[in-house]
Amino acid sequence: QENEMEIVNDTIIIEFFLKGFSNYPRLESLLFVLCLVMYLVTLVGNGIIVAISVLDSHLHTPMYFFLSNLSFLDICYTSTFIPLMLVNFLSKRKTISFIGCAVQMCLSLSTGSTECILLAMMAYDRYVAICYPLRYPIIMSKRVCLGMAAFSWILSLMKSIMETVIAMQMPFCGHNVVSHFTCEILAILKLICVDTSLNEIIMLVGSIILLPIPVMLIFVSYIFILSTILSMNSTEGRHKAISTCSAHLTVVIIFYGTIIFMYMKPKSKEAQISDELFTVLYAVVTPMLNPIIYSLRNKEVKEAVKKLLKKKYFST
């Protein structure tokens, strides 16, 4: 692969070489099969969640509106990098154009960021539903839900466009080899030969908005939810409240748990291949698990899926 890793003498780069797992061809073949299967499961699983949320009138509630947003988001997020990654697993020349790299980076950043905010919105929805059940339809009106979802998508897109534009207009020196399987912003910043402190400050501010603040909102929401559940006299009501929150809480723990593990664990040169493998699995597995978790933990989702399948296959 060395002859393909061209040295770029000036600052104008027209394409990048995505190194990924190019030194491990057997691993690439295995990852291609695994990632393709998981991507198809992600598309089908999340597609079913979106379909039942739209088609089943019983699920036209704020909870399922946000869940369908999350499922659609997972389809978009995985589609920003998995098709490119699959092509590169089978290709000898793993290149991407400068413009293609910028677009892929922006979309990947945007969809990943939206998920952080959306999970906090879903926690707030559960907080209102359990702590203020009588006022729930008024507080979480259709207009409010649409506004909250739009805020998540628009804020993340604006932040990602700004980060991408700043990163991609910096001068690139040396080589065009990205030590990653996609145009990941931190991997691209390593190719820049000027001071990147501005980018790092912007990314830090963005990370504070999209990690500690949503996590804090989720944490506070669940403190109030737990307090309300414990004060309930009815055991049935308590179980119902727990079941409506358990799926969301499981998704939050998996999503933020893997992010914290990735960024908090000590870095070492020897662990580089395992780091990249973990990143692949985190990015591909988490969106696949979301619809499975919601289907297993939620009776309404199970019933809606059964109803949809009966209509499709048993209608006369």
Tab-separated table of N, CA and C in Angstrom, residues 19-177:
chain	number	residue	atom	x	y	z
A	19	LYS	N	-6.505	5.243	5.401
A	19	LYS	CA	-5.675	4.086	5.725
A	19	LYS	C	-6.486	2.948	6.340
A	20	GLY	N	-7.301	3.271	7.351
A	20	GLY	CA	-8.152	2.269	7.985
A	20	GLY	C	-7.407	1.021	8.395
A	21	PHE	N	-7.865	-0.119	7.879
A	21	PHE	CA	-7.255	-1.416	8.207
A	21	PHE	C	-6.496	-1.993	7.009
A	22	SER	N	-5.921	-1.111	6.169
A	22	SER	CA	-5.261	-1.563	4.933
A	22	SER	C	-4.081	-2.493	5.190
A	23	ASN	N	-3.496	-2.442	6.389
A	23	ASN	CA	-2.381	-3.353	6.717
A	23	ASN	C	-2.869	-4.728	7.180
A	24	TYR	N	-4.201	-4.877	7.283
A	24	TYR	CA	-4.787	-6.144	7.756
A	24	TYR	C	-5.865	-6.607	6.771
A	25	PRO	N	-5.469	-7.096	5.580
A	25	PRO	CA	-6.458	-7.478	4.558
A	25	PRO	C	-7.443	-8.562	4.991
A	26	ARG	N	-6.998	-9.522	5.788
A	26	ARG	CA	-7.909	-10.585	6.265
A	26	ARG	C	-8.961	-10.023	7.219
A	27	LEU	N	-8.510	-9.105	8.066
A	27	LEU	CA	-9.424	-8.447	9.002
A	27	LEU	C	-10.469	-7.634	8.233
A	28	GLU	N	-10.034	-6.988	7.142
A	28	GLU	CA	-10.957	-6.204	6.306
A	28	GLU	C	-12.081	-7.073	5.748
A	29	SER	N	-11.737	-8.285	5.292
A	29	SER	CA	-12.747	-9.204	4.728
A	29	SER	C	-13.771	-9.595	5.794
A	30	LEU	N	-13.283	-9.876	6.998
A	30	LEU	CA	-14.170	-10.245	8.115
A	30	LEU	C	-15.053	-9.065	8.504
A	31	LEU	N	-14.439	-7.872	8.609
A	31	LEU	CA	-15.185	-6.665	8.980
A	31	LEU	C	-16.223	-6.302	7.927
A	32	PHE	N	-15.913	-6.551	6.663
A	32	PHE	CA	-16.868	-6.263	5.579
A	32	PHE	C	-18.158	-7.046	5.798
A	33	VAL	N	-18.025	-8.350	6.053
A	33	VAL	CA	-19.202	-9.215	6.262
A	33	VAL	C	-19.971	-8.781	7.507
A	34	LEU	N	-19.246	-8.579	8.630
A	34	LEU	CA	-19.882	-8.195	9.896
A	34	LEU	C	-20.612	-6.854	9.774
A	35	CYS	N	-19.911	-5.862	9.212
A	35	CYS	CA	-20.487	-4.508	9.104
A	35	CYS	C	-21.657	-4.472	8.129
A	36	LEU	N	-21.573	-5.253	7.039
A	36	LEU	CA	-22.682	-5.295	6.073
A	36	LEU	C	-23.938	-5.876	6.723
A	37	VAL	N	-23.783	-6.986	7.441
A	37	VAL	CA	-24.923	-7.628	8.126
A	37	VAL	C	-25.522	-6.664	9.155
A	38	MET	N	-24.650	-6.047	9.979
A	38	MET	CA	-25.136	-5.138	11.023
A	38	MET	C	-25.791	-3.888	10.427
A	39	TYR	N	-25.270	-3.409	9.304
A	39	TYR	CA	-25.854	-2.234	8.627
A	39	TYR	C	-27.249	-2.560	8.108
A	40	LEU	N	-27.405	-3.744	7.515
A	40	LEU	CA	-28.723	-4.161	7.006
A	40	LEU	C	-29.731	-4.324	8.146
A	41	VAL	N	-29.270	-4.899	9.273
A	41	VAL	CA	-30.135	-5.043	10.462
A	41	VAL	C	-30.537	-3.659	10.981
A	42	THR	N	-29.575	-2.716	10.979
A	42	THR	CA	-29.838	-1.331	11.417
A	42	THR	C	-30.901	-0.678	10.547
A	43	LEU	N	-30.761	-0.821	9.220
A	43	LEU	CA	-31.727	-0.224	8.286
A	43	LEU	C	-33.118	-0.817	8.470
A	44	VAL	N	-33.195	-2.149	8.580
A	44	VAL	CA	-34.496	-2.830	8.723
A	44	VAL	C	-35.119	-2.499	10.081
A	45	GLY	N	-34.341	-2.659	11.163
A	45	GLY	CA	-34.852	-2.419	12.514
A	45	GLY	C	-35.340	-1.004	12.723
A	46	ASN	N	-34.506	-0.039	12.371
A	46	ASN	CA	-34.892	1.370	12.541
A	46	ASN	C	-35.982	1.777	11.554
A	47	GLY	N	-35.961	1.165	10.354
A	47	GLY	CA	-37.012	1.438	9.358
A	47	GLY	C	-38.374	0.994	9.865
A	48	ILE	N	-38.413	-0.163	10.547
A	48	ILE	CA	-39.675	-0.675	11.123
A	48	ILE	C	-40.190	0.276	12.211
A	49	ILE	N	-39.278	0.765	13.071
A	49	ILE	CA	-39.671	1.704	14.142
A	49	ILE	C	-40.286	2.972	13.539
A	50	VAL	N	-39.643	3.513	12.496
A	50	VAL	CA	-40.161	4.724	11.825
A	50	VAL	C	-41.528	4.424	11.216
A	51	ALA	N	-41.649	3.277	10.537
A	51	ALA	CA	-42.899	2.905	9.862
A	51	ALA	C	-44.059	2.758	10.840
A	52	ILE	N	-43.836	2.019	11.949
A	52	ILE	CA	-44.944	1.813	12.910
A	52	ILE	C	-45.315	3.114	13.614
A	53	SER	N	-44.334	3.991	13.836
A	53	SER	CA	-44.612	5.287	14.497
A	53	SER	C	-45.472	6.179	13.614
A	54	VAL	N	-45.332	6.021	12.289
A	54	VAL	CA	-46.115	6.824	11.346
A	54	VAL	C	-47.467	6.168	11.066
A	55	LEU	N	-47.465	4.832	10.858
A	55	LEU	CA	-48.677	4.135	10.413
A	55	LEU	C	-49.671	3.804	11.532
A	56	ASP	N	-49.169	3.539	12.739
A	56	ASP	CA	-50.056	3.169	13.852
A	56	ASP	C	-50.511	4.418	14.613
A	57	SER	N	-51.801	4.709	14.543
A	57	SER	CA	-52.341	5.930	15.183
A	57	SER	C	-52.188	5.913	16.703
A	58	HIS	N	-52.101	4.692	17.300
A	58	HIS	CA	-51.918	4.587	18.756
A	58	HIS	C	-50.539	5.102	19.192
A	59	LEU	N	-49.615	5.154	18.241
A	59	LEU	CA	-48.248	5.585	18.561
A	59	LEU	C	-47.989	7.039	18.165
A	60	HIS	N	-49.050	7.787	17.883
A	60	HIS	CA	-48.891	9.209	17.560
A	60	HIS	C	-48.819	10.020	18.857
A	61	THR	N	-47.776	9.717	19.645
A	61	THR	CA	-47.540	10.390	20.928
A	61	THR	C	-46.132	10.979	20.924
A	62	PRO	N	-45.848	11.934	21.824
A	62	PRO	CA	-44.497	12.530	21.866
A	62	PRO	C	-43.385	11.493	21.998
A	63	MET	N	-43.603	10.462	22.840
A	63	MET	CA	-42.581	9.445	23.069
A	63	MET	C	-42.175	8.764	21.762
A	64	TYR	N	-43.164	8.376	20.961
A	64	TYR	CA	-42.877	7.676	19.703
A	64	TYR	C	-42.451	8.634	18.594
A	65	PHE	N	-42.845	9.893	18.718
A	65	PHE	CA	-42.345	10.904	17.778
A	65	PHE	C	-40.834	11.043	17.927
A	66	PHE	N	-40.364	11.122	19.182
A	66	PHE	CA	-38.916	11.223	19.430
A	66	PHE	C	-38.203	9.910	19.103
A	67	LEU	N	-38.868	8.787	19.362
A	67	LEU	CA	-38.270	7.483	19.041
A	67	LEU	C	-38.094	7.325	17.529
A	68	SER	N	-39.102	7.754	16.760
A	68	SER	CA	-38.975	7.665	15.290
A	68	SER	C	-37.882	8.606	14.782
A	69	ASN	N	-37.732	9.760	15.450
A	69	ASN	CA	-36.634	10.682	15.125
A	69	ASN	C	-35.281	10.017	15.369
A	70	LEU	N	-35.180	9.321	16.520
A	70	LEU	CA	-33.944	8.623	16.882
A	70	LEU	C	-33.627	7.520	15.871
A	71	SER	N	-34.644	6.770	15.466
A	71	SER	CA	-34.455	5.680	14.499
A	71	SER	C	-34.055	6.229	13.122
A	72	PHE	N	-34.721	7.291	12.693
A	72	PHE	CA	-34.369	7.924	11.408
A	72	PHE	C	-32.949	8.471	11.467
A	73	LEU	N	-32.605	9.038	12.617
A	73	LEU	CA	-31.260	9.577	12.844
A	73	LEU	C	-30.200	8.477	12.756
A	74	ASP	N	-30.486	7.307	13.341
A	74	ASP	CA	-29.542	6.182	13.300
A	74	ASP	C	-29.326	5.688	11.865
A	75	ILE	N	-30.392	5.715	11.062
A	75	ILE	CA	-30.267	5.345	9.639
A	75	ILE	C	-29.348	6.349	8.931
A	76	CYS	N	-29.586	7.647	9.185
A	76	CYS	CA	-28.767	8.710	8.568
A	76	CYS	C	-27.314	8.629	9.028
A	77	TYR	N	-27.109	8.448	10.335
A	77	TYR	CA	-25.761	8.411	10.906
A	77	TYR	C	-24.929	7.282	10.307
A	78	THR	N	-25.482	6.066	10.317
A	78	THR	CA	-24.727	4.926	9.777
A	78	THR	C	-24.508	5.064	8.271
A	79	SER	N	-25.467	5.678	7.579
A	79	SER	CA	-25.343	5.838	6.118
A	79	SER	C	-24.299	6.877	5.727
A	80	THR	N	-23.852	7.708	6.674
A	80	THR	CA	-22.822	8.713	6.352
A	80	THR	C	-21.434	8.099	6.213
A	81	PHE	N	-21.227	6.920	6.810
A	81	PHE	CA	-19.866	6.344	6.735
A	81	PHE	C	-19.807	4.851	6.397
A	82	ILE	N	-20.847	4.050	6.708
A	82	ILE	CA	-20.748	2.602	6.469
A	82	ILE	C	-20.629	2.247	4.982
A	83	PRO	N	-21.455	2.822	4.062
A	83	PRO	CA	-21.268	2.472	2.644
A	83	PRO	C	-19.846	2.766	2.146
A	84	LEU	N	-19.294	3.923	2.537
A	84	LEU	CA	-17.911	4.281	2.167
A	84	LEU	C	-16.923	3.273	2.761
A	85	MET	N	-17.135	2.914	4.009
A	85	MET	CA	-16.259	1.979	4.706
A	85	MET	C	-16.301	0.603	4.044
A	86	LEU	N	-17.492	0.143	3.652
A	86	LEU	CA	-17.646	-1.157	2.997
A	86	LEU	C	-16.930	-1.199	1.645
A	87	VAL	N	-17.064	-0.110	0.893
A	87	VAL	CA	-16.372	-0.014	-0.414
A	87	VAL	C	-14.865	-0.071	-0.203
A	88	ASN	N	-14.374	0.654	0.798
A	88	ASN	CA	-12.934	0.696	1.074
A	88	ASN	C	-12.383	-0.639	1.578
A	89	PHE	N	-13.212	-1.415	2.265
A	89	PHE	CA	-12.774	-2.738	2.725
A	89	PHE	C	-12.409	-3.641	1.542
A	90	LEU	N	-13.114	-3.441	0.409
A	90	LEU	CA	-12.894	-4.291	-0.770
A	90	LEU	C	-11.982	-3.650	-1.806
A	91	SER	N	-11.683	-2.360	-1.623
A	91	SER	CA	-10.909	-1.622	-2.624
A	91	SER	C	-9.421	-1.556	-2.270
A	92	LYS	N	-8.598	-1.563	-3.315
A	92	LYS	CA	-7.142	-1.424	-3.102
A	92	LYS	C	-6.801	0.049	-2.870
A	93	ARG	N	-7.434	0.906	-3.657
A	93	ARG	CA	-7.162	2.353	-3.558
A	93	ARG	C	-8.270	3.019	-2.742
A	94	LYS	N	-8.001	3.245	-1.478
A	94	LYS	CA	-9.029	3.726	-0.550
A	94	LYS	C	-9.015	5.254	-0.475
A	95	THR	N	-9.429	5.894	-1.543
A	95	THR	CA	-9.368	7.358	-1.584
A	95	THR	C	-10.757	7.984	-1.534
A	96	ILE	N	-10.782	9.239	-1.105
A	96	ILE	CA	-12.003	10.040	-1.104
A	96	ILE	C	-11.617	11.453	-1.515
A	97	SER	N	-12.441	12.100	-2.338
A	97	SER	CA	-12.138	13.455	-2.791
A	97	SER	C	-12.189	14.443	-1.624
A	98	PHE	N	-11.564	15.595	-1.809
A	98	PHE	CA	-11.533	16.635	-0.769
A	98	PHE	C	-12.959	17.056	-0.396
A	99	ILE	N	-13.792	17.322	-1.424
A	99	ILE	CA	-15.186	17.740	-1.198
A	99	ILE	C	-15.970	16.607	-0.536
A	100	GLY	N	-15.768	15.380	-1.040
A	100	GLY	CA	-16.451	14.208	-0.467
A	100	GLY	C	-16.102	14.021	0.993
A	101	CYS	N	-14.835	14.254	1.324
A	101	CYS	CA	-14.364	14.133	2.699
A	101	CYS	C	-15.038	15.171	3.600
A	102	ALA	N	-15.125	16.413	3.103
A	102	ALA	CA	-15.752	17.499	3.868
A	102	ALA	C	-17.233	17.211	4.124
A	103	VAL	N	-17.934	16.733	3.081
A	103	VAL	CA	-19.374	16.430	3.198
A	103	VAL	C	-19.587	15.284	4.188
A	104	GLN	N	-18.766	14.220	4.042
A	104	GLN	CA	-18.887	13.055	4.934
A	104	GLN	C	-18.611	13.440	6.387
A	105	MET	N	-17.581	14.253	6.596
A	105	MET	CA	-17.234	14.721	7.943
A	105	MET	C	-18.379	15.517	8.562
A	106	CYS	N	-18.930	16.446	7.784
A	106	CYS	CA	-20.002	17.321	8.277
A	106	CYS	C	-21.255	16.525	8.641
A	107	LEU	N	-21.671	15.614	7.755
A	107	LEU	CA	-22.882	14.820	7.998
A	107	LEU	C	-22.712	13.876	9.182
A	108	SER	N	-21.532	13.277	9.292
A	108	SER	CA	-21.245	12.366	10.393
A	108	SER	C	-21.242	13.103	11.733
A	109	LEU	N	-20.595	14.274	11.760
A	109	LEU	CA	-20.571	15.109	12.970
A	109	LEU	C	-21.976	15.557	13.345
A	110	SER	N	-22.742	15.977	12.342
A	110	SER	CA	-24.080	16.514	12.572
A	110	SER	C	-25.022	15.459	13.145
A	111	THR	N	-25.052	14.269	12.528
A	111	THR	CA	-25.973	13.221	12.993
A	111	THR	C	-25.563	12.682	14.366
A	112	GLY	N	-24.250	12.553	14.595
A	112	GLY	CA	-23.760	12.107	15.907
A	112	GLY	C	-24.111	13.097	16.997
A	113	SER	N	-23.985	14.401	16.681
A	113	SER	CA	-24.312	15.460	17.643
A	113	SER	C	-25.808	15.518	17.934
A	114	THR	N	-26.620	15.329	16.886
A	114	THR	CA	-28.080	15.366	17.048
A	114	THR	C	-28.541	14.295	18.035
A	115	GLU	N	-27.903	13.109	17.971
A	115	GLU	CA	-28.292	12.013	18.870
A	115	GLU	C	-28.083	12.396	20.333
A	116	CYS	N	-26.983	13.113	20.617
A	116	CYS	CA	-26.706	13.548	21.998
A	116	CYS	C	-27.845	14.417	22.533
A	117	ILE	N	-28.273	15.381	21.723
A	117	ILE	CA	-29.333	16.305	22.155
A	117	ILE	C	-30.679	15.586	22.210
A	118	LEU	N	-30.943	14.743	21.209
A	118	LEU	CA	-32.221	14.043	21.126
A	118	LEU	C	-32.449	13.112	22.322
A	119	LEU	N	-31.403	12.461	22.796
A	119	LEU	CA	-31.530	11.585	23.968
A	119	LEU	C	-31.898	12.390	25.221
A	120	ALA	N	-31.385	13.634	25.314
A	120	ALA	CA	-31.749	14.526	26.429
A	120	ALA	C	-33.211	14.963	26.305
A	121	MET	N	-33.655	15.248	25.072
A	121	MET	CA	-35.060	15.624	24.825
A	121	MET	C	-35.998	14.475	25.238
A	122	MET	N	-35.574	13.236	24.925
A	122	MET	CA	-36.387	12.065	25.261
A	122	MET	C	-36.471	11.869	26.778
A	123	ALA	N	-35.389	12.194	27.475
A	123	ALA	CA	-35.383	12.105	28.945
A	123	ALA	C	-36.361	13.133	29.526
A	124	TYR	N	-36.375	14.342	28.960
A	124	TYR	CA	-37.304	15.391	29.408
A	124	TYR	C	-38.753	14.961	29.166
A	125	ASP	N	-39.005	14.336	28.017
A	125	ASP	CA	-40.342	13.834	27.678
A	125	ASP	C	-40.821	12.822	28.721
A	126	ARG	N	-39.933	11.892	29.122
A	126	ARG	CA	-40.273	10.882	30.131
A	126	ARG	C	-40.499	11.535	31.503
A	127	TYR	N	-39.712	12.586	31.803
A	127	TYR	CA	-39.843	13.321	33.066
A	127	TYR	C	-41.234	13.969	33.162
A	128	VAL	N	-41.657	14.635	32.079
A	128	VAL	CA	-42.971	15.298	32.066
A	128	VAL	C	-44.086	14.249	32.152
A	129	ALA	N	-43.940	13.137	31.403
A	129	ALA	CA	-44.965	12.085	31.366
A	129	ALA	C	-45.192	11.457	32.743
A	130	ILE	N	-44.124	11.271	33.511
A	130	ILE	CA	-44.230	10.582	34.809
A	130	ILE	C	-44.480	11.551	35.968
A	131	CYS	N	-43.837	12.711	35.920
A	131	CYS	CA	-43.972	13.670	37.035
A	131	CYS	C	-45.196	14.577	36.902
A	132	TYR	N	-45.638	14.851	35.657
A	132	TYR	CA	-46.813	15.718	35.434
A	132	TYR	C	-47.764	15.057	34.433
A	133	PRO	N	-48.295	13.866	34.752
A	133	PRO	CA	-49.121	13.131	33.773
A	133	PRO	C	-50.362	13.877	33.293
A	134	LEU	N	-50.997	14.648	34.166
A	134	LEU	CA	-52.227	15.357	33.773
A	134	LEU	C	-51.936	16.530	32.839
A	135	ARG	N	-50.790	17.163	33.032
A	135	ARG	CA	-50.417	18.317	32.191
A	135	ARG	C	-49.578	17.908	30.979
A	136	TYR	N	-49.266	16.620	30.888
A	136	TYR	CA	-48.387	16.107	29.823
A	136	TYR	C	-48.840	16.488	28.404
A	137	PRO	N	-50.143	16.287	28.035
A	137	PRO	CA	-50.565	16.637	26.660
A	137	PRO	C	-50.413	18.128	26.342
A	138	ILE	N	-50.532	18.984	27.378
A	138	ILE	CA	-50.416	20.438	27.159
A	138	ILE	C	-48.939	20.836	27.036
A	139	ILE	N	-48.114	20.336	27.989
A	139	ILE	CA	-46.680	20.693	27.975
A	139	ILE	C	-46.005	20.139	26.728
A	140	MET	N	-46.271	18.853	26.410
A	140	MET	CA	-45.628	18.215	25.254
A	140	MET	C	-46.583	18.207	24.060
A	141	SER	N	-47.010	19.391	23.676
A	141	SER	CA	-47.908	19.510	22.523
A	141	SER	C	-47.144	19.197	21.237
A	142	LYS	N	-47.890	19.007	20.147
A	142	LYS	CA	-47.272	18.673	18.848
A	142	LYS	C	-46.284	19.762	18.428
A	143	ARG	N	-46.677	21.012	18.651
A	143	ARG	CA	-45.836	22.160	18.275
A	143	ARG	C	-44.520	22.156	19.063
A	144	VAL	N	-44.607	21.872	20.367
A	144	VAL	CA	-43.425	21.832	21.241
A	144	VAL	C	-42.484	20.712	20.797
A	145	CYS	N	-43.054	19.527	20.525
A	145	CYS	CA	-42.241	18.376	20.095
A	145	CYS	C	-41.518	18.653	18.778
A	146	LEU	N	-42.234	19.239	17.830
A	146	LEU	CA	-41.623	19.591	16.537
A	146	LEU	C	-40.496	20.602	16.726
A	147	GLY	N	-40.741	21.585	17.606
A	147	GLY	CA	-39.727	22.605	17.907
A	147	GLY	C	-38.485	22.010	18.542
A	148	MET	N	-38.686	21.080	19.487
A	148	MET	CA	-37.561	20.426	20.165
A	148	MET	C	-36.727	19.594	19.190
A	149	ALA	N	-37.422	18.841	18.328
A	149	ALA	CA	-36.719	18.000	17.342
A	149	ALA	C	-35.968	18.870	16.337
A	150	ALA	N	-36.635	19.930	15.858
A	150	ALA	CA	-35.994	20.840	14.892
A	150	ALA	C	-34.768	21.503	15.503
A	151	PHE	N	-34.861	21.892	16.776
A	151	PHE	CA	-33.733	22.500	17.484
A	151	PHE	C	-32.539	21.537	17.505
A	152	SER	N	-32.804	20.255	17.806
A	152	SER	CA	-31.737	19.241	17.856
A	152	SER	C	-31.010	19.131	16.519
A	153	TRP	N	-31.797	19.018	15.442
A	153	TRP	CA	-31.220	18.837	14.106
A	153	TRP	C	-30.489	20.093	13.625
A	154	ILE	N	-31.129	21.277	13.786
A	154	ILE	CA	-30.563	22.526	13.243
A	154	ILE	C	-29.308	22.944	14.000
A	155	LEU	N	-29.344	22.901	15.349
A	155	LEU	CA	-28.173	23.280	16.148
A	155	LEU	C	-26.970	22.406	15.791
A	156	SER	N	-27.191	21.092	15.697
A	156	SER	CA	-26.105	20.152	15.382
A	156	SER	C	-25.546	20.389	13.986
A	157	LEU	N	-26.436	20.667	13.021
A	157	LEU	CA	-25.986	20.917	11.646
A	157	LEU	C	-25.148	22.186	11.564
A	158	MET	N	-25.610	23.262	12.233
A	158	MET	CA	-24.873	24.538	12.222
A	158	MET	C	-23.494	24.380	12.856
A	159	LYS	N	-23.444	23.687	13.997
A	159	LYS	CA	-22.184	23.434	14.694
A	159	LYS	C	-21.227	22.628	13.812
A	160	SER	N	-21.753	21.610	13.151
A	160	SER	CA	-20.934	20.729	12.314
A	160	SER	C	-20.420	21.437	11.058
A	161	ILE	N	-21.260	22.283	10.452
A	161	ILE	CA	-20.830	23.057	9.278
A	161	ILE	C	-19.673	23.974	9.667
A	162	MET	N	-19.816	24.660	10.811
A	162	MET	CA	-18.769	25.579	11.279
A	162	MET	C	-17.460	24.834	11.527
A	163	GLU	N	-17.524	23.703	12.225
A	163	GLU	CA	-16.320	22.908	12.522
A	163	GLU	C	-15.658	22.391	11.251
A	164	THR	N	-16.489	21.922	10.302
A	164	THR	CA	-15.964	21.370	9.043
A	164	THR	C	-15.298	22.447	8.200
A	165	VAL	N	-15.962	23.601	8.066
A	165	VAL	CA	-15.405	24.703	7.254
A	165	VAL	C	-14.074	25.169	7.823
A	166	ILE	N	-14.013	25.346	9.149
A	166	ILE	CA	-12.765	25.794	9.788
A	166	ILE	C	-11.655	24.764	9.591
A	167	ALA	N	-11.991	23.479	9.753
A	167	ALA	CA	-10.971	22.413	9.623
A	167	ALA	C	-10.473	22.283	8.188
A	168	MET	N	-11.387	22.326	7.223
A	168	MET	CA	-11.018	22.033	5.837
A	168	MET	C	-10.382	23.208	5.101
A	169	GLN	N	-10.464	24.427	5.662
A	169	GLN	CA	-9.811	25.550	4.990
A	169	GLN	C	-8.394	25.813	5.514
A	170	MET	N	-7.960	25.022	6.502
A	170	MET	CA	-6.602	25.133	7.044
A	170	MET	C	-5.608	24.524	6.048
A	171	PRO	N	-4.347	24.993	6.048
A	171	PRO	CA	-3.357	24.424	5.106
A	171	PRO	C	-2.903	23.022	5.521
A	172	PHE	N	-2.966	22.091	4.552
A	172	PHE	CA	-2.504	20.719	4.783
A	172	PHE	C	-1.080	20.575	4.254
A	173	CYS	N	-0.229	19.998	5.058
A	173	CYS	CA	1.166	19.811	4.649
A	173	CYS	C	1.567	18.352	4.794
A	174	GLY	N	2.643	17.982	4.153
A	174	GLY	CA	3.165	16.620	4.292
A	174	GLY	C	2.404	15.644	3.438
A	175	HIS	N	1.689	14.703	4.070
A	175	HIS	CA	1.007	13.673	3.291
A	175	HIS	C	-0.509	13.792	3.413
A	176	ASN	N	-1.212	12.990	2.568
A	176	ASN	CA	-2.678	13.008	2.570
A	176	ASN	C	-3.257	11.712	3.132
A	177	VAL	N	-2.482	11.033	3.979
A	177	VAL	CA	-2.911	9.743	4.538
A	177	VAL	C	-3.641	9.964	5.869
